[in-house]
Tab-separated table of C-alpha atoms and ligand atoms in Angstrom:
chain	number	residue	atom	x	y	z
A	1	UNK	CA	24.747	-2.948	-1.097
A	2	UNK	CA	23.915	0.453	-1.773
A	3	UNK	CA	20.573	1.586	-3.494
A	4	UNK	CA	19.361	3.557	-6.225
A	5	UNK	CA	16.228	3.750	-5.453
A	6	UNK	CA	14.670	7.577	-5.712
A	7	UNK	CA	13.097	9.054	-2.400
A	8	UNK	CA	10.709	11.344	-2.011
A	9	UNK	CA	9.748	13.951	0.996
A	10	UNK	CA	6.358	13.556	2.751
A	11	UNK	CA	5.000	16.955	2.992
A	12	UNK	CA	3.559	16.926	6.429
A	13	UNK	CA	6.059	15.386	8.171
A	14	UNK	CA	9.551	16.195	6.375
A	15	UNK	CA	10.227	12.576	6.055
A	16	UNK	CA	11.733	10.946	3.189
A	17	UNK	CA	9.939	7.774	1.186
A	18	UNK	CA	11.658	5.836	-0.961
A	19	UNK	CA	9.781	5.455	-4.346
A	20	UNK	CA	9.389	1.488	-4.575
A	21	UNK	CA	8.387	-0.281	-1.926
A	22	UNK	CA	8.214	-3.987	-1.485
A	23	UNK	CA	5.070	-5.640	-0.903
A	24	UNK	CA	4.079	-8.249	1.866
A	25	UNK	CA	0.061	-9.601	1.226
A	26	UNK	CA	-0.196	-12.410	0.069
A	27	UNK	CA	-3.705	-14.302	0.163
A	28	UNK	CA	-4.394	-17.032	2.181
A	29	UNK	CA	-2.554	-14.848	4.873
A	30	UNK	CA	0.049	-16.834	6.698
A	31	UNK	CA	0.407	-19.265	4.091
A	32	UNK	CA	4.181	-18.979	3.181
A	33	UNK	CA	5.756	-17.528	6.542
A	34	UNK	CA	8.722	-18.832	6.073
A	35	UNK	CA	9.508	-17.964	1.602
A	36	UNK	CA	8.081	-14.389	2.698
A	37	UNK	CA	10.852	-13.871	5.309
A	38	UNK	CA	13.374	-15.183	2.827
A	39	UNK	CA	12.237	-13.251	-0.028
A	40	UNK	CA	11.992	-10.034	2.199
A	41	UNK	CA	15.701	-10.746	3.253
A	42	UNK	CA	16.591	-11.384	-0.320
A	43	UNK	CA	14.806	-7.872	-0.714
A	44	UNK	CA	17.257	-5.881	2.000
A	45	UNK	CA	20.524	-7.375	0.102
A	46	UNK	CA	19.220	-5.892	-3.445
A	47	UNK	CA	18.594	-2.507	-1.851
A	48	UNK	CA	14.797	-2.731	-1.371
A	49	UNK	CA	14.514	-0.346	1.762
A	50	UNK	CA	10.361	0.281	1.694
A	51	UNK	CA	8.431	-2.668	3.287
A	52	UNK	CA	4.828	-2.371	3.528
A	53	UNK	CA	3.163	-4.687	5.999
A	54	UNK	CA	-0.264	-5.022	7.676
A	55	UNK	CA	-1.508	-6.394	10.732
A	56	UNK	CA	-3.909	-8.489	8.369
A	57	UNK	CA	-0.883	-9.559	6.546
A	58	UNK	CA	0.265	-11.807	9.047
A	59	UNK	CA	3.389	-10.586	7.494
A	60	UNK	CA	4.590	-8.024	10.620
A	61	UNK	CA	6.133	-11.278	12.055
A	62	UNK	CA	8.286	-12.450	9.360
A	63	UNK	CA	9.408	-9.032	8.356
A	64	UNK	CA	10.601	-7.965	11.641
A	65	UNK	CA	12.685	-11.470	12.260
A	66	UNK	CA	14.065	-10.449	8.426
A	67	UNK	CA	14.834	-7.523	9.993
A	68	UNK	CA	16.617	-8.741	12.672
A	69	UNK	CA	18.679	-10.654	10.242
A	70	UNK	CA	19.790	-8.346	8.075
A	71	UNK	CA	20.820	-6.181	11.031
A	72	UNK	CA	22.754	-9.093	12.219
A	73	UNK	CA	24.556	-9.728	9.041
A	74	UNK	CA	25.247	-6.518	8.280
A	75	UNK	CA	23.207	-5.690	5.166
A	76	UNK	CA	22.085	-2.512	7.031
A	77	UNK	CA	23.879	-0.522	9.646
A	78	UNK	CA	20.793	0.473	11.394
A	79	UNK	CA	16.664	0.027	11.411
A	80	UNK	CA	17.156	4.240	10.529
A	81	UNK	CA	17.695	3.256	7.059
A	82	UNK	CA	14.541	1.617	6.657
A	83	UNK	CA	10.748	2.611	5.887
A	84	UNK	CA	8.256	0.569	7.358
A	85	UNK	CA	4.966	0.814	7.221
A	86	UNK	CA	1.566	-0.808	8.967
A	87	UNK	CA	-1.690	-0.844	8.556
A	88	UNK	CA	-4.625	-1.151	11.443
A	89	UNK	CA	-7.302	-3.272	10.856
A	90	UNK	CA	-11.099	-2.453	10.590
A	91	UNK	CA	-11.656	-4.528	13.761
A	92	UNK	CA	-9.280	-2.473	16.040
A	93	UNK	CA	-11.003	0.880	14.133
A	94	UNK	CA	-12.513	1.708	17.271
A	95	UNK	CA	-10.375	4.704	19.440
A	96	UNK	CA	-9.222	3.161	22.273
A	97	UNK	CA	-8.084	-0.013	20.022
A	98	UNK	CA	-5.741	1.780	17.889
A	99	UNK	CA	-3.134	2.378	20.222
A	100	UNK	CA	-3.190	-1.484	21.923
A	101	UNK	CA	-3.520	-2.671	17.921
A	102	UNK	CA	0.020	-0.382	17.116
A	103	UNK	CA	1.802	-1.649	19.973
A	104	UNK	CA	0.962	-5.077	19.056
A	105	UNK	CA	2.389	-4.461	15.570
A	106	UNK	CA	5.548	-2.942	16.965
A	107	UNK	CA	5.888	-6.135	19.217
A	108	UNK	CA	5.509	-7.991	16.004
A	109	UNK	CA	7.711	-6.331	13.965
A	110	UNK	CA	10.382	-5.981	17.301
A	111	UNK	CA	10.719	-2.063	16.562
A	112	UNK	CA	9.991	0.879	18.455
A	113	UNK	CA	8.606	2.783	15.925
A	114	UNK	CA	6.455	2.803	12.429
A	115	UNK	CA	7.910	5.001	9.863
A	116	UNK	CA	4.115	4.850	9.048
A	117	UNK	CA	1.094	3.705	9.786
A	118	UNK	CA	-2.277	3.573	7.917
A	119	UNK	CA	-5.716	3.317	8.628
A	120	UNK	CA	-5.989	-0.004	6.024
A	121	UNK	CA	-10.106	0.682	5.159
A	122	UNK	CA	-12.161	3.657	5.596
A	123	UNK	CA	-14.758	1.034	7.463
A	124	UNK	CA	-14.853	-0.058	11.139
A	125	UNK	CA	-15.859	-3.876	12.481
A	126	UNK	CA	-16.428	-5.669	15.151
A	127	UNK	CA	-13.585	-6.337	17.938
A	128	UNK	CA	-11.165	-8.999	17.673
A	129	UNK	CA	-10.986	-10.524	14.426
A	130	UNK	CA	-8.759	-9.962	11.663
A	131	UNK	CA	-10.134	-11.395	8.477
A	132	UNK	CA	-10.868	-10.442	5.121
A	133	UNK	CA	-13.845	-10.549	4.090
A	134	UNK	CA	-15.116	-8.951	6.947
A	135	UNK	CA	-18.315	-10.596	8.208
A	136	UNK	CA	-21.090	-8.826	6.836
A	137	UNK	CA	-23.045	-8.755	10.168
A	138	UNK	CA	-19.779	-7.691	11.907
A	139	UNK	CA	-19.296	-4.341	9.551
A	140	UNK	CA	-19.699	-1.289	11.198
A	141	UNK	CA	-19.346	2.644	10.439
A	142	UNK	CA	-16.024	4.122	11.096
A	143	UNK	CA	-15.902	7.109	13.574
A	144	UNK	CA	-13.534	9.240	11.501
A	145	UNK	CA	-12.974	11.764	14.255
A	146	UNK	CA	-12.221	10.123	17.022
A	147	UNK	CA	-9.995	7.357	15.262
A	148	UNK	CA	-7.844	9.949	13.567
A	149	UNK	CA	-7.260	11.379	17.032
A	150	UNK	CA	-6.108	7.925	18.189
A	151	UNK	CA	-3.868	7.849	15.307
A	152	UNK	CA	-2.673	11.480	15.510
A	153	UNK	CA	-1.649	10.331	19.398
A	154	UNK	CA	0.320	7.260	17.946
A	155	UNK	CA	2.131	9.839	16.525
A	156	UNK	CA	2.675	12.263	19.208
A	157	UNK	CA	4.094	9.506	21.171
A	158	UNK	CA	6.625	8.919	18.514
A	159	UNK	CA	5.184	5.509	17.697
A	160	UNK	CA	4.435	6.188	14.266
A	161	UNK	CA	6.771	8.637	12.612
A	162	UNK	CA	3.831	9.992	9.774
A	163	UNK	CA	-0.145	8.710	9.636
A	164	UNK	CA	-2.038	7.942	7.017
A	165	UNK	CA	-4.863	6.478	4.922
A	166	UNK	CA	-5.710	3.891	2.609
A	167	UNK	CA	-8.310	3.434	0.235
A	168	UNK	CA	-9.730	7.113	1.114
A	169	UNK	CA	-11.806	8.752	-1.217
A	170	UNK	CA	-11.569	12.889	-2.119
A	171	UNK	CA	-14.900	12.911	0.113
A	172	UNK	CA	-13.332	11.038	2.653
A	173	UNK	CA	-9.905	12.836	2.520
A	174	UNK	CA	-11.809	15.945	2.739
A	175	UNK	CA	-14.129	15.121	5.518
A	176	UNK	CA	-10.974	13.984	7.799
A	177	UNK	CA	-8.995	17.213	7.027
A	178	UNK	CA	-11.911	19.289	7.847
A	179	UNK	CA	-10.973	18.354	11.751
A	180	UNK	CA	-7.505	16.756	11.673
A	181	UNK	CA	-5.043	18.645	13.778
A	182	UNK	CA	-2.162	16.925	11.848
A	183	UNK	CA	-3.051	16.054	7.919
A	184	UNK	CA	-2.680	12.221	6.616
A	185	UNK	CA	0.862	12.168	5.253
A	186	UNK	CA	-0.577	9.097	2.844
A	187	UNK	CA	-3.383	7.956	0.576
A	188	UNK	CA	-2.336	4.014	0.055
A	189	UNK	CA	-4.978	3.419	-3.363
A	190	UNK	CA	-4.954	0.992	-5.844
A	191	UNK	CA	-3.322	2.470	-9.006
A	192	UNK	CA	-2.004	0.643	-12.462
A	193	UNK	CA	-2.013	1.436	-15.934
A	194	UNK	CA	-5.730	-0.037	-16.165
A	195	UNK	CA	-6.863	2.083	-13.089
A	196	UNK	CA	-4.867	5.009	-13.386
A	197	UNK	CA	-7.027	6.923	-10.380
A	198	UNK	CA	-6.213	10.482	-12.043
A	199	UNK	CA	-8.806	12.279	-10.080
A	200	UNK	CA	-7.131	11.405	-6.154
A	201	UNK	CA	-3.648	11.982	-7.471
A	202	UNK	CA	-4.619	15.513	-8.523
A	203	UNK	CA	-6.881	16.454	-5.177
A	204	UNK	CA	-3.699	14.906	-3.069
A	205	UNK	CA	-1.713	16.672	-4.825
A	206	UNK	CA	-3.189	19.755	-4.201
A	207	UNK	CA	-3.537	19.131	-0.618
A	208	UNK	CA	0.107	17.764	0.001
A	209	UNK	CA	-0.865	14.283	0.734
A	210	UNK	CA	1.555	11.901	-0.925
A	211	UNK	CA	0.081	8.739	-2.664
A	212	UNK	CA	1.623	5.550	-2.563
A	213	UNK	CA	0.233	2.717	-5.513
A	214	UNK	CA	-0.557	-1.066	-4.587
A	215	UNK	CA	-1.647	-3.977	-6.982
A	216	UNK	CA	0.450	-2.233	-9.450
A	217	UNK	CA	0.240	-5.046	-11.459
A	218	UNK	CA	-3.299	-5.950	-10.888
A	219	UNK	CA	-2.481	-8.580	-7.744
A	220	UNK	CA	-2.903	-11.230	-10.005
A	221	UNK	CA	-4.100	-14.273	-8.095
A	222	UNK	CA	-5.082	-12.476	-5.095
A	223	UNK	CA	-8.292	-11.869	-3.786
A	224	UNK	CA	-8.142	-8.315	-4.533
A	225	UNK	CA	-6.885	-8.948	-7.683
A	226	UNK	CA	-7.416	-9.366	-11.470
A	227	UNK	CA	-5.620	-11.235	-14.414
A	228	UNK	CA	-6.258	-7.918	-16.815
A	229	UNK	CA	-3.348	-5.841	-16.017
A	230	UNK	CA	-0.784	-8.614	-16.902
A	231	UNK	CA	-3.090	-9.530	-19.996
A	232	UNK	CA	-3.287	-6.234	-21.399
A	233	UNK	CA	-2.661	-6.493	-24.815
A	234	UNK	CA	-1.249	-2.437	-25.481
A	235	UNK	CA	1.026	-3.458	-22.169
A	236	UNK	CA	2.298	-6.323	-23.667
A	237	UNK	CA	3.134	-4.506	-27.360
A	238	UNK	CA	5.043	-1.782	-25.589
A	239	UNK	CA	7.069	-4.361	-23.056
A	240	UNK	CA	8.157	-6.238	-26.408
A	241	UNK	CA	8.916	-3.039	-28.299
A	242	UNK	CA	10.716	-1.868	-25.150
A	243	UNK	CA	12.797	-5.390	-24.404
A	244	UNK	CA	11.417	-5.062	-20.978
A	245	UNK	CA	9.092	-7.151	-18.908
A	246	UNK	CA	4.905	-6.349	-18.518
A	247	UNK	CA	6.170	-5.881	-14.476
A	248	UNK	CA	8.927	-3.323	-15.339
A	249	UNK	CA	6.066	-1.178	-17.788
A	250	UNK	CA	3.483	-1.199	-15.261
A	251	UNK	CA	5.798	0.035	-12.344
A	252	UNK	CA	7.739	2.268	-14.737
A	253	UNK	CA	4.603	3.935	-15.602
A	254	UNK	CA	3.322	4.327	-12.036
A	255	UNK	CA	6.798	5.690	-10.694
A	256	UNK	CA	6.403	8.241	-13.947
A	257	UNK	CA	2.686	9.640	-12.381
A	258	UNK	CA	5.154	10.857	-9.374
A	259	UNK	CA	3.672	8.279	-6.774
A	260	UNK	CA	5.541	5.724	-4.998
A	261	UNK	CA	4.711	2.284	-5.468
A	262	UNK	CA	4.353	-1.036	-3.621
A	263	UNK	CA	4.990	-4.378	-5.578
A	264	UNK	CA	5.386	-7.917	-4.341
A	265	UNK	CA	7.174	-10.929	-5.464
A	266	UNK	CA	8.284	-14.068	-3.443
A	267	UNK	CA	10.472	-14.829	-6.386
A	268	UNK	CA	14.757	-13.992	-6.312
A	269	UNK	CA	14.283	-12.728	-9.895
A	270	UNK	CA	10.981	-10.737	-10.110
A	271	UNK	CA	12.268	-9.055	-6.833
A	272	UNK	CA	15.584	-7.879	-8.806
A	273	UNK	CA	13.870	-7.723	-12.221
A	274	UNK	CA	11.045	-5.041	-10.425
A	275	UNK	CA	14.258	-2.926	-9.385
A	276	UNK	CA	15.492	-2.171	-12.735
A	277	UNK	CA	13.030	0.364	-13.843
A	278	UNK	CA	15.059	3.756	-12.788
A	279	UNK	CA	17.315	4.183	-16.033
A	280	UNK	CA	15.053	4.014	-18.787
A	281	UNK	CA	11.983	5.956	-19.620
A	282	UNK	CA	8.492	5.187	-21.798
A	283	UNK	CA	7.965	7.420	-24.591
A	284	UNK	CA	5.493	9.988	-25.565
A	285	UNK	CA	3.618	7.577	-27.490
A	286	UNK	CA	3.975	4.868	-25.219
A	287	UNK	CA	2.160	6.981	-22.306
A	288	UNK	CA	-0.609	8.109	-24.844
A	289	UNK	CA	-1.147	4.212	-25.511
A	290	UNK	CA	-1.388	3.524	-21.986
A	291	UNK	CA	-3.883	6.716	-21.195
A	292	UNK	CA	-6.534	5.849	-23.468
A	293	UNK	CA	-6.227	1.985	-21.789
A	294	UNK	CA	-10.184	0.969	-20.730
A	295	UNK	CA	-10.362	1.704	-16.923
A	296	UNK	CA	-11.303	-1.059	-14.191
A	297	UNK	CA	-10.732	-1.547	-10.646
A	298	UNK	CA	-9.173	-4.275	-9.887
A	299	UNK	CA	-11.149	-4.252	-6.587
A	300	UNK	CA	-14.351	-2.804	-6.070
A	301	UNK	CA	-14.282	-3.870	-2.261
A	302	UNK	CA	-17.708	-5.523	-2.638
A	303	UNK	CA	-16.904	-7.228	0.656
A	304	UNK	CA	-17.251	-4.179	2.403
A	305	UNK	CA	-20.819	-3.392	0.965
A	306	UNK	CA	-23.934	-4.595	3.121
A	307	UNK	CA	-27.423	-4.137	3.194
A	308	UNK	CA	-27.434	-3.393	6.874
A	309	UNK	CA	-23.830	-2.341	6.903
A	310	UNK	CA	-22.536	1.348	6.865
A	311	UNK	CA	-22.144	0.815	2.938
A	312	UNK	CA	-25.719	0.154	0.675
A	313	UNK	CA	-23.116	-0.045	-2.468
A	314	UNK	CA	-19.865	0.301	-3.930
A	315	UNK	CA	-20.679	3.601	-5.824
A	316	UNK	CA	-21.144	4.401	-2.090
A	317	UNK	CA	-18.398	2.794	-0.430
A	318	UNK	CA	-15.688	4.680	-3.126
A	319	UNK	CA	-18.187	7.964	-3.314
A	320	UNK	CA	-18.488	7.235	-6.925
A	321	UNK	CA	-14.723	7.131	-7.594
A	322	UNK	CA	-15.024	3.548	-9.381
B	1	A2P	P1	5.353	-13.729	-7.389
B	1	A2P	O1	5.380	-13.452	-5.910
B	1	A2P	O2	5.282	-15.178	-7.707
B	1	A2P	O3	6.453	-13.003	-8.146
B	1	A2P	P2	0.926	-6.747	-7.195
B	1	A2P	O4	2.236	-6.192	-6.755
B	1	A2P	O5	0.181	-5.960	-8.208
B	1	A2P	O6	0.079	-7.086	-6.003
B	1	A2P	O7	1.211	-8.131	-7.953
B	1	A2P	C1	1.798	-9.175	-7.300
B	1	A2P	C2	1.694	-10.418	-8.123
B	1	A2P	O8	2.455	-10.277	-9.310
B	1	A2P	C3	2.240	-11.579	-7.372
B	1	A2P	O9	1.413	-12.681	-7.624
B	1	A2P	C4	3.641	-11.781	-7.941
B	1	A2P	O10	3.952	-13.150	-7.958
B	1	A2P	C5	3.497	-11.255	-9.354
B	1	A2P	N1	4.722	-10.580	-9.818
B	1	A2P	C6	5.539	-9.755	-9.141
B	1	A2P	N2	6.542	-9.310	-9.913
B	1	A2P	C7	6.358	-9.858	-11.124
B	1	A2P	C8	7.055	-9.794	-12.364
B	1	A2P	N3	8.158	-9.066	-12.496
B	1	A2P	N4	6.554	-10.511	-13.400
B	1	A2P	C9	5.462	-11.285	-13.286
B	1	A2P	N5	4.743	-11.372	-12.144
B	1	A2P	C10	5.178	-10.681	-11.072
């Protein structure tokens, strides 16, 4: 099956991104291996073609044997026709673990190469383990320089067709493109109508760095997540007004800030429902509503924040972007 889904072109690298992407955390990690491969499959046969993984995830696994399968059955032609992407984790933020951590991914996900991959937190840790929360003891400072060298080699081997960020403040961006021989063709940030994160849209903008949105519908359930987006009481008045869903107004309005945007279901029909938000548009007054919404991360990333760690606070952490 064919799909409709809008692309857009990453500056840096020429590639193209499709617009919606499909989601793979889900928290515990590893906890439904077998419904996330499914679902993913499911995914590939509506026309889904944007997977975003991590190697915290625990989803590489399952999405590279879905993959497999919908090579094998013919719902693709060819692994060309899809955009994955992977994220390193703080523990192997260290610059002669990045390369070792991508190949393991790639082994994972039984492909040769990453359409992207991300630096997943803009904070290092200690070797070997891949949990969130990170230890507080185990939290360390991220070398910027040398780490986006290891990832700018990932991509010189071909390994990783564009590199990016995630969860990078302007401060942050700015710092890495003072030095970066090739510019992050990402920001990955949280974005939804109740943290609508106008000030990094507008600097990558500006700078060419194209943002992709997760927890567009505030994660609900997760540990990253909140119950407020889906609770929203000027979200729910427009999805009745509209005959849509809360999902389909939350992802409509994302796709209509010109980002792409992640979402994730497990379930047959909130996977096709999410899809149907490219032939209808919210009104004049429906975006004024939704601007003057009360703004809140849904994740401030205390977990990351440590007395003794590289981050006294999250005002720190997000250089006051919260
Ligand atoms: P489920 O997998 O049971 O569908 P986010 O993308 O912001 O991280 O949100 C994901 C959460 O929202 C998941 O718990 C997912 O649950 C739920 N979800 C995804 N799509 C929809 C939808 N269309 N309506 C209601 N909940 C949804």
């Amino acid at each position: 099956m064919g799909s409709n889904i809008p692309t857009s072109t990453l500056r840096s690298t020429d590639r193209t991104i499709p617009l919606l992407g499909y989601g793979t955390a889900e928290y515990p990690f590893g906890a439904s291996i077998e419904t996330m491969k499914e679902s993913i499959l499911h995914a590939i046969e509506l026309g889904y073609r944007h997977f975003d993984s991590a190697s915290l995830y625990q989803s590489e696994v399952p999405l590279g044997e879905a993959i497999s399968d919908a090579l094998r059955l013919g719902l693709i032609k060819s692994r060309d026709e899809l955009f994955i992407t992977s994220k390193l984790w703080c523990s192997d933020g260290h610059k002669d673990l990045v390369l070792p951590a991508l190949q393991k991914t790639l082994e994972n996900l039984q492909l040769e190469y990453l359409d992207l991959y991300l630096i997943h937190w803009p904070v290092s840790s200690k070797p070997g383990e891949y949990v969130l929360p990170v230890k507080e003891k185990d939290l360390l400072p991220m070398d910027f320089r040398s780490v986006w060298e290891a990832m700018e080699e990932c991509h010189k081997l071909g390994l990783a067709k564009s590199i990016g960020v995630s969860n990078f403040s302007c401060k942050k961006l700015e710092n890495l493109l003072a030095t970066a021989k090739i510019p992050p063709a990402v920001n990955q940030v949280e974005i939804s109508p109740l943290w609508q994160q106008k000030k990094i849209r507008e600097f990558c903008e500006e700078k060419g760095i194209h943002v992709t949105a997760y927890s567009p519908l505030g994660a609900k359930g997760m540990l990253w997540g909140t119950n407020n987006v889906m609770e929203c009481q000027v979200l729910k008045e427009i999805a009745a007004a509209r005959g849509k869903s809360m999902a389909q107004i939350c992802l409509r309005w994302v796709h209509e800030q010109g980002v792409s945007v992640l979402v994730k279901s497990f379930n047959k029909e909130r996977i096709k429902q999410n899809l149907d938000i490219f032939d209808w548009k919210l009104s004049q007054e429906d975006l004024k509503r939704i601007s003057q919404i009360p703004q809140q991360r849904a994740y401030v990333a205390a977990e990351f924040v440590s007395e003794k760690g590289p981050y006294k606070s999250v005002v720190e952490f997000w250089d006051g972007e919260i």
